[in-house]
C-alpha positions as a printed Julia matrix, in Angstrom:
62×3 Matrix{Float64}:
 23.31   15.84  -39.14
 22.32   14.09  -42.73
 25.3    12.59  -44.97
 23.87   15.26  -47.52
 25.71   17.84  -44.54
 28.53   15.25  -44.28
 29.47   15.24  -47.74
 29.48   18.76  -48.25
 31.71   19.9   -45.04
 34.23   16.71  -46.81
 34.16   18.12  -49.66
 34.91   21.75  -48.46
 37.87   20.19  -47.11
 39.06   18.36  -49.91
 38.76   21.37  -51.72
 41.0    23.74  -49.5
 43.57   21.56  -49.25
 43.65   21.42  -53.39
 43.59   24.75  -52.94
 46.02   25.39  -50.9
 48.33   22.61  -50.35
 48.14   21.16  -54.1
 47.17   17.97  -55.5
 49.65   15.51  -52.77
 47.28   17.3   -49.72
 44.27   16.95  -52.18
 45.74   13.11  -51.73
 46.39   12.99  -47.72
 42.86   14.91  -46.91
 41.19   12.11  -49.14
 43.37    8.97  -48.26
 43.07    9.72  -43.97
 38.97   10.82  -44.9
 38.62    6.64  -46.02
 40.67    5.76  -43.49
 38.44    7.62  -40.9
 35.63    6.31  -42.44
 36.17    2.73  -42.22
 37.58    3.15  -38.49
 33.93    4.99  -37.76
 32.0     1.74  -39.31
 34.13   -0.81  -37.01
 33.52    0.96  -34.48
 29.58    1.8   -35.1
 29.47   -2.09  -35.58
 28.52   -1.83  -39.58
 31.91   -3.72  -40.16
 33.68   -6.74  -38.96
 37.15   -7.33  -39.24
 36.95  -10.11  -41.45
 34.66   -8.22  -43.39
 38.42   -7.99  -45.75
 39.34  -11.49  -45.39
 36.15  -13.11  -46.5
 35.56  -13.9   -49.89
 31.6   -12.42  -51.34
 29.61  -15.13  -51.21
 28.11  -15.1   -54.84
 24.83  -16.51  -56.77
 25.01  -19.3   -58.92
 21.81  -19.11  -61.46
 21.84  -22.46  -63.77
């Protein structure tokens, strides 16, 4: 399934939640979707637990 289709489905779910449940339901669906995205990245191995606590390395130009 392409990312465009996944994005469309997520947008439709948020639209239904917002229309039928109000703004609170919209926020709940959006937050749970973000949590599901992060958990999915962990399970696929694209993200590690230390990535949240390790500072990003910045290039210093002189």
